[in-house]
PDB file of C-alpha atoms in Angstrom:
ATOM      1  CA  MET A  19     154.353 129.178  88.813  1.00  0.00           C
ATOM      2  CA  ALA A  20     156.015 128.267  92.235  1.00  0.00           C
ATOM      3  CA  VAL A  21     154.402 131.523  93.761  1.00  0.00           C
ATOM      4  CA  GLY A  22     150.923 130.294  92.428  1.00  0.00           C
ATOM      5  CA  GLY A  23     151.406 127.005  93.848  1.00  0.00           C
ATOM      6  CA  ILE A  24     152.601 128.238  97.369  1.00  0.00           C
ATOM      7  CA  CYS A  25     149.491 130.604  97.537  1.00  0.00           C
ATOM      8  CA  GLY A  26     147.160 127.913  96.299  1.00  0.00           C
ATOM      9  CA  GLY A  27     148.662 125.575  99.131  1.00  0.00           C
ATOM     10  CA  LEU A  28     148.346 128.433 101.538  1.00  0.00           C
ATOM     11  CA  LEU A  29     144.693 129.186 100.533  1.00  0.00           C
ATOM     12  CA  ARG A  30     143.736 125.411 100.889  1.00  0.00           C
ATOM     13  CA  ILE A  31     145.083 125.501 104.532  1.00  0.00           C
ATOM     14  CA  TRP A  32     142.971 128.898 105.309  1.00  0.00           C
ATOM     15  CA  VAL A  33     139.730 127.903 103.517  1.00  0.00           C
ATOM     16  CA  ALA A  34     138.049 125.249 105.472  1.00  0.00           C
ATOM     17  CA  PRO A  35     137.622 122.143 103.344  1.00  0.00           C
ATOM     18  CA  SER A  36     134.001 120.976 103.018  1.00  0.00           C
ATOM     19  CA  THR A  37     134.289 117.233 103.042  1.00  0.00           C
ATOM     20  CA  GLN A  38     135.480 115.182 106.163  1.00  0.00           C
ATOM     21  CA  ALA A  39     138.308 113.646 104.522  1.00  0.00           C
ATOM     22  CA  ALA A  40     139.492 116.985 103.254  1.00  0.00           C
ATOM     23  CA  TRP A  41     139.368 118.596 106.498  1.00  0.00           C
ATOM     24  CA  PHE A  42     141.156 115.744 108.380  1.00  0.00           C
ATOM     25  CA  SER A  43     144.110 115.901 105.731  1.00  0.00           C
ATOM     26  CA  VAL A  44     144.421 119.750 106.132  1.00  0.00           C
ATOM     27  CA  ILE A  45     144.148 119.544 109.915  1.00  0.00           C
ATOM     28  CA  VAL A  46     146.683 116.743 110.200  1.00  0.00           C
ATOM     29  CA  GLY A  47     148.819 118.109 107.452  1.00  0.00           C
ATOM     30  CA  ALA A  48     149.281 121.411 109.297  1.00  0.00           C
ATOM     31  CA  ASN A  49     151.227 119.630 112.047  1.00  0.00           C
ATOM     32  CA  VAL A  50     154.324 119.921 110.286  1.00  0.00           C
ATOM     33  CA  PRO A  51     154.353 123.677 109.937  1.00  0.00           C
ATOM     34  CA  ARG A  52     152.891 123.980 113.534  1.00  0.00           C
ATOM     35  CA  LEU A  53     155.555 122.080 114.958  1.00  0.00           C
ATOM     36  CA  ALA A  54     158.211 124.100 112.972  1.00  0.00           C
ATOM     37  CA  VAL A  55     156.838 127.454 114.035  1.00  0.00           C
ATOM     38  CA  TRP A  56     156.409 126.104 117.804  1.00  0.00           C
ATOM     39  CA  ALA A  57     160.144 125.071 117.675  1.00  0.00           C
ATOM     40  CA  TYR A  58     161.130 128.559 116.293  1.00  0.00           C
ATOM     41  CA  LEU A  59     159.093 130.524 119.056  1.00  0.00           C
ATOM     42  CA  TRP A  60     160.279 128.109 121.732  1.00  0.00           C
ATOM     43  CA  ARG A  61     163.915 128.916 120.666  1.00  0.00           C
ATOM     44  CA  GLN A  62     163.187 132.638 120.544  1.00  0.00           C
ATOM     45  CA  ASP A  63     161.581 132.611 124.055  1.00  0.00           C
ATOM     46  CA  ARG A  64     164.568 130.649 125.491  1.00  0.00           C
ATOM     47  CA  ARG A  65     166.928 133.327 124.131  1.00  0.00           C
ATOM     48  CA  ARG A  66     165.036 136.509 124.628  1.00  0.00           C
ATOM     49  CA  TRP A  67     161.773 136.365 126.955  1.00  0.00           C
ATOM     50  CA  ARG A  68     161.759 133.094 128.813  1.00  0.00           C
ATOM     51  CA  CYS A  69     158.083 133.567 129.599  1.00  0.00           C
ATOM     52  CA  ALA A  70     156.378 130.436 128.150  1.00  0.00           C
ATOM     53  CA  ARG A  71     157.994 127.480 129.909  1.00  0.00           C
ATOM     54  CA  ILE A  72     155.719 124.361 129.516  1.00  0.00           C
ATOM     55  CA  GLY A  73     155.303 123.298 133.303  1.00  0.00           C
ATOM     56  CA  PHE A  74     153.006 121.967 135.528  1.00  0.00           C
ATOM     57  CA  GLU A  75     152.870 124.573 138.124  1.00  0.00           C
ATOM     58  CA  GLY A  76     149.789 124.497 140.232  1.00  0.00           C
ATOM     59  CA  GLU A  77     147.556 121.918 142.045  1.00  0.00           C
ATOM     60  CA  PRO A  78     146.814 118.801 139.891  1.00  0.00           C
ATOM     61  CA  ALA A  79     143.307 118.455 141.479  1.00  0.00           C
ATOM     62  CA  ARG A  80     142.542 121.859 140.444  1.00  0.00           C
ATOM     63  CA  ALA A  81     143.763 121.027 136.940  1.00  0.00           C
ATOM     64  CA  LEU A  82     141.927 117.804 136.649  1.00  0.00           C
ATOM     65  CA  GLY A  83     138.746 119.407 137.997  1.00  0.00           C
ATOM     66  CA  HIS A  84     138.894 122.387 135.332  1.00  0.00           C
ATOM     67  CA  ALA A  85     139.789 119.704 132.843  1.00  0.00           C
ATOM     68  CA  ALA A  86     136.732 117.727 133.666  1.00  0.00           C
ATOM     69  CA  LEU A  87     134.492 120.793 133.696  1.00  0.00           C
ATOM     70  CA  MET A  88     135.707 121.958 130.356  1.00  0.00           C
ATOM     71  CA  LEU A  89     135.521 118.535 128.693  1.00  0.00           C
ATOM     72  CA  GLY A  90     131.910 118.181 130.007  1.00  0.00           C
ATOM     73  CA  ALA A  91     130.840 121.628 128.722  1.00  0.00           C
ATOM     74  CA  TRP A  92     132.279 121.087 125.133  1.00  0.00           C
ATOM     75  CA  SER A  93     130.976 117.566 125.268  1.00  0.00           C
ATOM     76  CA  ILE A  94     127.573 118.861 125.683  1.00  0.00           C
ATOM     77  CA  PHE A  95     127.912 121.216 122.591  1.00  0.00           C
ATOM     78  CA  TRP A  96     129.328 118.390 120.634  1.00  0.00           C
ATOM     79  CA  LEU A  97     126.208 115.982 121.229  1.00  0.00           C
ATOM     80  CA  GLY A  98     124.312 118.191 118.872  1.00  0.00           C
ATOM     81  CA  SER A  99     126.891 117.171 116.194  1.00  0.00           C
ATOM     82  CA  SER A 100     125.719 115.391 113.351  1.00  0.00           C
ATOM     83  CA  GLY A 101     127.312 113.638 110.157  1.00  0.00           C
ATOM     84  CA  PRO A 102     129.407 110.735 109.471  1.00  0.00           C
ATOM     85  CA  ALA A 103     131.407 109.412 112.378  1.00  0.00           C
ATOM     86  CA  TRP A 104     135.297 109.344 112.432  1.00  0.00           C
ATOM     87  CA  SER A 105     137.007 106.215 111.591  1.00  0.00           C
ATOM     88  CA  PRO A 106     139.323 104.499 114.140  1.00  0.00           C
ATOM     89  CA  ALA A 107     142.212 105.728 112.319  1.00  0.00           C
ATOM     90  CA  GLN A 108     140.925 109.238 111.976  1.00  0.00           C
ATOM     91  CA  ARG A 109     140.273 109.162 115.639  1.00  0.00           C
ATOM     92  CA  LEU A 110     143.878 108.347 116.545  1.00  0.00           C
ATOM     93  CA  GLY A 111     145.330 110.780 114.184  1.00  0.00           C
ATOM     94  CA  GLY A 112     142.950 113.531 115.503  1.00  0.00           C
ATOM     95  CA  THR A 113     144.026 112.496 118.794  1.00  0.00           C
ATOM     96  CA  LEU A 114     147.740 112.973 118.326  1.00  0.00           C
ATOM     97  CA  THR A 115     147.069 116.137 116.225  1.00  0.00           C
ATOM     98  CA  SER A 116     145.263 117.530 119.275  1.00  0.00           C
ATOM     99  CA  CYS A 117     148.145 117.080 121.510  1.00  0.00           C
ATOM    100  CA  VAL A 118     150.352 118.897 119.094  1.00  0.00           C
ATOM    101  CA  VAL A 119     147.701 121.666 118.883  1.00  0.00           C
ATOM    102  CA  GLY A 120     147.002 121.895 122.458  1.00  0.00           C
ATOM    103  CA  GLY A 121     150.696 122.266 123.263  1.00  0.00           C
ATOM    104  CA  PHE A 122     151.246 124.755 120.550  1.00  0.00           C
ATOM    105  CA  GLU A 123     148.324 127.100 121.135  1.00  0.00           C
ATOM    106  CA  GLU A 124     148.921 127.008 124.861  1.00  0.00           C
ATOM    107  CA  PHE A 125     152.455 128.218 124.351  1.00  0.00           C
ATOM    108  CA  VAL A 126     151.425 130.926 121.896  1.00  0.00           C
ATOM    109  CA  PHE A 127     148.300 132.225 123.431  1.00  0.00           C
ATOM    110  CA  ARG A 128     148.447 131.493 127.246  1.00  0.00           C
ATOM    111  CA  GLY A 129     152.353 131.906 127.092  1.00  0.00           C
ATOM    112  CA  LEU A 130     153.924 134.188 124.616  1.00  0.00           C
ATOM    113  CA  LEU A 131     150.694 136.391 123.878  1.00  0.00           C
ATOM    114  CA  LEU A 132     149.208 136.723 127.430  1.00  0.00           C
ATOM    115  CA  GLU A 133     152.571 137.822 128.607  1.00  0.00           C
ATOM    116  CA  ALA A 134     153.094 140.362 126.131  1.00  0.00           C
ATOM    117  CA  PHE A 135     149.430 141.621 126.624  1.00  0.00           C
ATOM    118  CA  GLY A 136     150.222 141.417 130.432  1.00  0.00           C
ATOM    119  CA  GLY A 137     152.935 144.089 129.859  1.00  0.00           C
ATOM    120  CA  LEU A 138     150.780 146.449 128.068  1.00  0.00           C
ATOM    121  CA  LEU A 139     147.411 145.989 129.493  1.00  0.00           C
ATOM    122  CA  LYS A 140     145.532 145.377 132.982  1.00  0.00           C
ATOM    123  CA  ARG A 141     144.956 141.884 133.865  1.00  0.00           C
ATOM    124  CA  PRO A 142     141.563 141.593 132.580  1.00  0.00           C
ATOM    125  CA  GLN A 143     142.163 143.219 129.608  1.00  0.00           C
ATOM    126  CA  ALA A 144     145.046 141.116 128.684  1.00  0.00           C
ATOM    127  CA  VAL A 145     142.980 138.054 129.352  1.00  0.00           C
ATOM    128  CA  LEU A 146     140.417 139.366 126.989  1.00  0.00           C
ATOM    129  CA  ALA A 147     142.776 140.221 124.304  1.00  0.00           C
ATOM    130  CA  SER A 148     144.323 136.826 124.526  1.00  0.00           C
ATOM    131  CA  ALA A 149     140.987 135.262 124.166  1.00  0.00           C
ATOM    132  CA  LEU A 150     140.190 137.467 121.237  1.00  0.00           C
ATOM    133  CA  ALA A 151     143.277 136.352 119.467  1.00  0.00           C
ATOM    134  CA  PHE A 152     142.698 132.726 120.246  1.00  0.00           C
ATOM    135  CA  THR A 153     139.062 133.187 118.586  1.00  0.00           C
ATOM    136  CA  LEU A 154     140.458 134.883 115.653  1.00  0.00           C
ATOM    137  CA  ILE A 155     143.045 132.163 114.692  1.00  0.00           C
ATOM    138  CA  HIS A 156     139.969 129.852 114.648  1.00  0.00           C
ATOM    139  CA  LEU A 157     137.541 131.384 112.596  1.00  0.00           C
ATOM    140  CA  HIS A 158     138.452 129.903 109.449  1.00  0.00           C
ATOM    141  CA  VAL A 159     137.997 126.201 110.638  1.00  0.00           C
ATOM    142  CA  GLU A 160     135.457 126.484 113.107  1.00  0.00           C
ATOM    143  CA  SER A 161     131.471 127.033 112.498  1.00  0.00           C
ATOM    144  CA  ILE A 162     129.769 130.298 113.500  1.00  0.00           C
ATOM    145  CA  PRO A 163     127.939 128.860 116.474  1.00  0.00           C
ATOM    146  CA  SER A 164     131.311 127.781 118.119  1.00  0.00           C
ATOM    147  CA  TRP A 165     132.744 131.202 118.041  1.00  0.00           C
ATOM    148  CA  PRO A 166     131.476 132.583 121.250  1.00  0.00           C
ATOM    149  CA  HIS A 167     132.437 129.309 122.844  1.00  0.00           C
ATOM    150  CA  ILE A 168     136.001 129.523 121.549  1.00  0.00           C
ATOM    151  CA  PHE A 169     136.216 132.955 123.139  1.00  0.00           C
ATOM    152  CA  LEU A 170     134.943 131.922 126.479  1.00  0.00           C
ATOM    153  CA  THR A 171     137.339 128.930 126.375  1.00  0.00           C
ATOM    154  CA  GLY A 172     140.088 131.021 125.715  1.00  0.00           C
ATOM    155  CA  ALA A 173     139.039 133.243 128.387  1.00  0.00           C
ATOM    156  CA  VAL A 174     138.784 130.535 130.824  1.00  0.00           C
ATOM    157  CA  LEU A 175     142.158 129.114 129.964  1.00  0.00           C
ATOM    158  CA  ALA A 176     143.962 132.625 130.159  1.00  0.00           C
ATOM    159  CA  ASN A 177     142.212 133.013 133.702  1.00  0.00           C
ATOM    160  CA  LEU A 178     143.707 129.627 134.789  1.00  0.00           C
ATOM    161  CA  ARG A 179     147.268 130.612 133.622  1.00  0.00           C
ATOM    162  CA  VAL A 180     146.894 134.020 135.269  1.00  0.00           C
ATOM    163  CA  GLY A 181     145.940 132.085 138.380  1.00  0.00           C
ATOM    164  CA  GLY A 182     148.856 129.965 138.577  1.00  0.00           C
ATOM    165  CA  LEU A 183     148.164 126.993 136.396  1.00  0.00           C
ATOM    166  CA  GLY A 184     151.034 125.731 134.371  1.00  0.00           C
ATOM    167  CA  LEU A 185     150.988 125.714 130.568  1.00  0.00           C
ATOM    168  CA  GLY A 186     151.597 121.967 130.634  1.00  0.00           C
ATOM    169  CA  TRP A 187     148.267 121.435 132.613  1.00  0.00           C
ATOM    170  CA  LEU A 188     146.503 123.795 130.229  1.00  0.00           C
ATOM    171  CA  ALA A 189     148.063 122.086 127.078  1.00  0.00           C
ATOM    172  CA  MET A 190     146.598 118.618 128.489  1.00  0.00           C
ATOM    173  CA  ILE A 191     143.144 120.350 128.975  1.00  0.00           C
ATOM    174  CA  HIS A 192     143.038 121.703 125.544  1.00  0.00           C
ATOM    175  CA  ALA A 193     144.149 118.396 124.077  1.00  0.00           C
ATOM    176  CA  ALA A 194     141.624 116.556 125.774  1.00  0.00           C
ATOM    177  CA  VAL A 195     138.813 118.924 124.517  1.00  0.00           C
ATOM    178  CA  ASP A 196     139.870 118.952 120.915  1.00  0.00           C
ATOM    179  CA  SER A 197     140.337 115.109 121.125  1.00  0.00           C
ATOM    180  CA  ALA A 198     136.596 114.890 122.179  1.00  0.00           C
ATOM    181  CA  PHE A 199     135.588 116.277 118.796  1.00  0.00           C
ATOM    182  CA  PHE A 200     136.884 113.176 116.956  1.00  0.00           C
ATOM    183  CA  PHE A 201     134.310 110.808 118.891  1.00  0.00           C
ATOM    184  CA  THR A 202     131.443 112.816 117.639  1.00  0.00           C
ATOM    185  CA  GLY A 203     129.988 113.567 114.398  1.00  0.00           C
ATOM    186  CA  PHE A 204     131.870 115.821 111.725  1.00  0.00           C
ATOM    187  CA  ASN A 205     129.198 118.498 111.497  1.00  0.00           C
ATOM    188  CA  GLY A 206     129.253 120.753 114.369  1.00  0.00           C
ATOM    189  CA  ALA A 207     126.279 121.713 116.376  1.00  0.00           C
ATOM    190  CA  GLY A 208     123.915 124.196 115.387  1.00  0.00           C
ATOM    191  CA  PRO A 209     122.974 127.454 117.001  1.00  0.00           C
ATOM    192  CA  GLN A 210     119.624 126.183 118.578  1.00  0.00           C
ATOM    193  CA  GLY A 211     118.366 123.655 121.185  1.00  0.00           C
ATOM    194  CA  PRO A 212     118.702 123.090 124.952  1.00  0.00           C
ATOM    195  CA  ARG A 213     122.354 121.770 124.533  1.00  0.00           C
ATOM    196  CA  TYR A 214     123.597 124.876 122.887  1.00  0.00           C
ATOM    197  CA  ALA A 215     121.832 127.181 125.405  1.00  0.00           C
ATOM    198  CA  LEU A 216     123.137 125.240 128.312  1.00  0.00           C
ATOM    199  CA  PHE A 217     126.795 125.489 126.957  1.00  0.00           C
TER     200      PHE A 217
END
């Protein structure tokens, strides 16, 4: 009985909900396990690897420039969204969740994984492997048309990390891009039209 309940809960998290309210509750509810896993990985990193410090190395102007470019590119894509708008409470919850997601995913994908791949592969291959892992973790919640964009976003963020930009800057860029979604319609853009092609 308990095992069935746990499996059902995990399945509800993995299978993307179809309604806006259900999707929002799943994405916000996932903050608790997300923060728990982040705390565990951070502790392990401090003890063993020391490779994923959330710092603000690099030039602030460069970081802000890349943030503006990435936010602009994703905004072009999201302008093709449709469906119901998010409520003010959902926008606030979504923005706070985006901050958690940005920090967690940058720590994992551009911190721990990129460093691990860098020890096994050449730099371009490590960047691509990190971007692929980043895309795979998003397959269940993102629409098919956004998968190439997620891969490219992961590759750009990995290149910025390899180029010396700190994880703190990357987390802020990531959070800003994710937060922008909550200021568009719930239904993602389709794979057609000039906005999709431009992105």
